[in-house]
Tab-separated table of C-alpha atoms in Angstrom:
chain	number	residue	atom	x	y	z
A	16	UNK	CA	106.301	109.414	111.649
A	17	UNK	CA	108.419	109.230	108.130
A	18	UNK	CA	106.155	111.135	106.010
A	19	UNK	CA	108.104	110.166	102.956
A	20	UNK	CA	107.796	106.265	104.038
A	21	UNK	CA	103.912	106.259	104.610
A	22	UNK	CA	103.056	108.369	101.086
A	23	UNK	CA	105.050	105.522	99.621
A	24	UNK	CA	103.383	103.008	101.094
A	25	UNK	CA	99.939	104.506	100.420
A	26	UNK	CA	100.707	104.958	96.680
A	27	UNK	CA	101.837	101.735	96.257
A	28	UNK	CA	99.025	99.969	97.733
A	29	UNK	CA	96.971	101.796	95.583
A	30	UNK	CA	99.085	101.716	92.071
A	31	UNK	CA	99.341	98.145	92.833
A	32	UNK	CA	95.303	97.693	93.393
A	33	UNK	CA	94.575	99.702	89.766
A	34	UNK	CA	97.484	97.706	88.198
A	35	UNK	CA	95.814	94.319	89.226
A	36	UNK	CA	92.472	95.184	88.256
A	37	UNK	CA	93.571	95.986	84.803
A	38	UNK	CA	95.540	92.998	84.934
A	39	UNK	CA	92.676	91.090	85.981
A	40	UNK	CA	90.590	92.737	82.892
A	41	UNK	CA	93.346	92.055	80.350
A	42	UNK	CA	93.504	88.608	81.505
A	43	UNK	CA	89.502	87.829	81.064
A	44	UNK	CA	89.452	89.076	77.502
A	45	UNK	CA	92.289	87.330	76.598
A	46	UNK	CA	90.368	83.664	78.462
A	47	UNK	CA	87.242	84.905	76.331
A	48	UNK	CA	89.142	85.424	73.067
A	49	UNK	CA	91.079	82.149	73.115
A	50	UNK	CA	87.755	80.235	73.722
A	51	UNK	CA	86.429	81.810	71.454
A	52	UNK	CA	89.186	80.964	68.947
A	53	UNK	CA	89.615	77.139	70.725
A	54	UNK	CA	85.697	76.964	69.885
A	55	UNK	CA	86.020	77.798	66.352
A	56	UNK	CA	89.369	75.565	66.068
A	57	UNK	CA	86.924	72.413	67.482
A	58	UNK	CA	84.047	72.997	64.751
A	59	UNK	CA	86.420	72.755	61.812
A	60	UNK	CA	88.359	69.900	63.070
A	61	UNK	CA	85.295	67.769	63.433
A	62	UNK	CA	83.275	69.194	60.563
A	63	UNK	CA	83.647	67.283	56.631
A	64	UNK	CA	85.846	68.464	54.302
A	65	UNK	CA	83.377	70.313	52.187
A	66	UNK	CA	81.703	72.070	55.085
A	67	UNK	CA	85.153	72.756	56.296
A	68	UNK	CA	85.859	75.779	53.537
A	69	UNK	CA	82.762	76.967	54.228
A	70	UNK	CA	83.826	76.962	58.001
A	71	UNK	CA	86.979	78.451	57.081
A	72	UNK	CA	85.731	81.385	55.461
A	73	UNK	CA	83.510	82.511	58.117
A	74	UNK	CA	85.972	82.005	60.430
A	75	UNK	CA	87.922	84.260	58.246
A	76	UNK	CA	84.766	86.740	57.830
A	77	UNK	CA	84.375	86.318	61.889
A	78	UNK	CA	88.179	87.672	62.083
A	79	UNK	CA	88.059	90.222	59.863
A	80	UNK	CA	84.894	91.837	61.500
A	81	UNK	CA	87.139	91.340	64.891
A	82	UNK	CA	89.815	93.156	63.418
A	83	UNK	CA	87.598	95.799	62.453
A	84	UNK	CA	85.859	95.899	65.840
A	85	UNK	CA	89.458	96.058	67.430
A	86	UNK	CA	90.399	98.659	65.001
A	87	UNK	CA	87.013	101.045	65.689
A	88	UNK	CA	86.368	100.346	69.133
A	89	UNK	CA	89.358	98.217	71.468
A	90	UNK	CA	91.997	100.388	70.461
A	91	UNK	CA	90.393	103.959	71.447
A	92	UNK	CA	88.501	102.408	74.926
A	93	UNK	CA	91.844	101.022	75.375
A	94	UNK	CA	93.353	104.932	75.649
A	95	UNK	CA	90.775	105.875	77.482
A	96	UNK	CA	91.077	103.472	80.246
A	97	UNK	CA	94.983	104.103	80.753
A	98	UNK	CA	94.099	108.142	80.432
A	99	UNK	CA	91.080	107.667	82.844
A	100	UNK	CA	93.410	104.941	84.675
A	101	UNK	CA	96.439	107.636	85.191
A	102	UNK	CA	94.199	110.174	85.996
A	103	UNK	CA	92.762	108.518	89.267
A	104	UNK	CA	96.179	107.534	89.899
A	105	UNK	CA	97.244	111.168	89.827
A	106	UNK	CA	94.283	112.014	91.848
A	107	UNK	CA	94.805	109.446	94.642
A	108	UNK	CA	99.130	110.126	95.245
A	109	UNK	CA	98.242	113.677	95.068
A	110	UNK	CA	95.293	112.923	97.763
A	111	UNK	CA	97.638	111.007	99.562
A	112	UNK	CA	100.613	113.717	99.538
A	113	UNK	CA	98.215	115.771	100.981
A	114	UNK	CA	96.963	114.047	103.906
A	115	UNK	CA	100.564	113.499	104.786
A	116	UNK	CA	101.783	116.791	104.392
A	117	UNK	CA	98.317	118.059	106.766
A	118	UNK	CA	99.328	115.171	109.172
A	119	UNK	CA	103.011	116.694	109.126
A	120	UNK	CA	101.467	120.528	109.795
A	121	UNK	CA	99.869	119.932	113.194
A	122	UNK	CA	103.263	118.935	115.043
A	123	UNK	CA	104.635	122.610	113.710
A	124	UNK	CA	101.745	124.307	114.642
A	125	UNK	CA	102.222	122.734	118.229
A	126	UNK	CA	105.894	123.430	118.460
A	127	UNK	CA	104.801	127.194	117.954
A	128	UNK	CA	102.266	126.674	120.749
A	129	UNK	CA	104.873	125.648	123.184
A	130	UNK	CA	106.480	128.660	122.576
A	131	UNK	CA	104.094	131.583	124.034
A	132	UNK	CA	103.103	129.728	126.779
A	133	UNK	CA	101.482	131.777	129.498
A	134	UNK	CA	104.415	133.372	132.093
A	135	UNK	CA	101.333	132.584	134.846
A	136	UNK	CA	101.195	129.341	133.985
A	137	UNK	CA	105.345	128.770	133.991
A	138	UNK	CA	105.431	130.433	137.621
A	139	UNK	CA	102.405	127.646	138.794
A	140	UNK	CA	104.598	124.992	137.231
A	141	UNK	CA	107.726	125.899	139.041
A	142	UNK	CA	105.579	126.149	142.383
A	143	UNK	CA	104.283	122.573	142.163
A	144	UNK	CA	107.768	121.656	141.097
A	145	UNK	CA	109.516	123.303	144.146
A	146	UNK	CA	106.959	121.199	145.945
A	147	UNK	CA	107.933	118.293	144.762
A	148	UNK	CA	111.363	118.617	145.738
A	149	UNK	CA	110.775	119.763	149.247
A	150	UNK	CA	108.272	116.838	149.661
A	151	UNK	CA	110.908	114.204	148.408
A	152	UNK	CA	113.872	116.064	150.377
A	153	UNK	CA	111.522	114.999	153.151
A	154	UNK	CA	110.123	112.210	152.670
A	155	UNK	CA	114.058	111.544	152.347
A	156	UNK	CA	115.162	112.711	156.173
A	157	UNK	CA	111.958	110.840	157.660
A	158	UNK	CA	112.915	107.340	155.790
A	159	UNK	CA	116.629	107.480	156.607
A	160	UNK	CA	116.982	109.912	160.034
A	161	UNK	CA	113.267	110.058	161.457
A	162	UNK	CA	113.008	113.379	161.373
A	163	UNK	CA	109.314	113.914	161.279
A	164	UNK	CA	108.479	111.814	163.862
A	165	UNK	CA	111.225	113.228	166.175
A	166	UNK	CA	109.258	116.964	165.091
A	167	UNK	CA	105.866	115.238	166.537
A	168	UNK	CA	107.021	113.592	169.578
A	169	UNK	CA	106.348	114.868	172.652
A	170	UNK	CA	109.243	115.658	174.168
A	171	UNK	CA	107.660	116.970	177.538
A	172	UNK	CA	107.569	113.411	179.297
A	173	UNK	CA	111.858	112.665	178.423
A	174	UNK	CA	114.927	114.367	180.194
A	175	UNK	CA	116.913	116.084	178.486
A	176	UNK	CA	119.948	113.465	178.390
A	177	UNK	CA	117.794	110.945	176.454
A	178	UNK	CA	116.504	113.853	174.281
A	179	UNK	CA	120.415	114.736	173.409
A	180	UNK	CA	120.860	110.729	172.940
A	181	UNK	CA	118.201	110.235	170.403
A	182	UNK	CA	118.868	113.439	168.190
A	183	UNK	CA	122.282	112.179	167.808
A	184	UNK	CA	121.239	109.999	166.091
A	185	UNK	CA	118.658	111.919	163.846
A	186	UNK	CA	121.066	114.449	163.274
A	187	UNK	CA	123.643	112.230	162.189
A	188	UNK	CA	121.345	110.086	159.725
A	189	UNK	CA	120.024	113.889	158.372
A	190	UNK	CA	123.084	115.245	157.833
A	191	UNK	CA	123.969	111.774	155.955
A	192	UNK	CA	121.182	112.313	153.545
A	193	UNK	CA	121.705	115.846	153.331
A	194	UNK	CA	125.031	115.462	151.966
A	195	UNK	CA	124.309	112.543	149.469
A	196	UNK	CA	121.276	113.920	147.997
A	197	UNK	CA	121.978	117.782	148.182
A	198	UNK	CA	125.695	118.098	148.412
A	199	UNK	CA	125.440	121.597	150.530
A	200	UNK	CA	128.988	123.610	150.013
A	201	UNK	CA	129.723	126.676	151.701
A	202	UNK	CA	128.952	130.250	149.815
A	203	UNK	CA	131.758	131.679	151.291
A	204	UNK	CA	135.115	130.117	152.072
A	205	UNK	CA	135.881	131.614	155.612
């Protein structure tokens, strides 16, 4: 696994989720302020002229206590929710470095494992390996040169002319296998 691919996959899932959220905030006080304003905009357009000013100026007294509002209280919960807003986004990439650099720990600590492996259990390996070979060297002479059963046959009940016929051809079907699977060469040359 690419441990640098799947932290930057997990923080941006997760930068993307806080980014949308506050996205999805900005976006419902800006639909409440603009009704709000559209509202306002609606009541002077269908009220007399007279009544109008007076609309107008609390309209105007209605902004200005906005502006104050923003001024005292939007601006400084506004800091607060990108501090608080960075701060859980520091906390979850650096929660998410670290499960991928404890997820990158356990392969080492097996590789070092490997290493001191018991010599007992190296020596049982290479037994049941050696096994395996002799079984398939064998399995290999009774499939092509009928080996085994010629070992099993009772011989007792043939002459020996048909017993010299039939190992001819066992040996020669043995020796064929021998010498495609094995590839026997002399140890010394004379």
């Amino acid at each position: 696994m690419n441990i640098p691919k799947s932290y930057s996959r997990t923080s941006l899932v997760w930068i993307l989720f806080f980014f949308v959220a506050f996205a999805l905030m900005v976006n419902a006080a800006a639909y409440l302020g603009f009704k709000f304003l559209y509202t306002a905009i609606t009541t002077l357009n269908s009220a007399p002229a007279e009544s109008a000013m007076n609309q107008i100026h609390k309209v105007n007294e209605q902004f200005v206590m906005i502006e104050k509002y923003l001024n005292v209280y939007f601006i400084p919960i506004s800091f607060a929710v990108f501090i608080i807003g960075g701060f859980l986004l520091w906390i979850i990439i650096r929660s998410s470095l670290a499960n991928a650099l404890d997820m990158a720990e356990p392969s080492s600590k097996m590789k070092k494992k490997d290493i001191s492996v018991d010599p007992s259990l190296i020596k049982m390996e290479k037994k049941k390996n050696d096994q395996r070979l002799f079984l398939y060297l064998l399995s290999i002479l009774q499939r092509e040169g009928r080996l085994m059963d010629f070992f099993f046959e009772d011989l007792s009940q043939f002459e020996d002319t048909q017993i010299g016929a039939a190992v001819r051809s066992i040996h020669e079907n043995c020796t064929k296998n021998i010498k495609k699977y094995l590839a026997p060469k002399p140890v010394i040359n004379k």
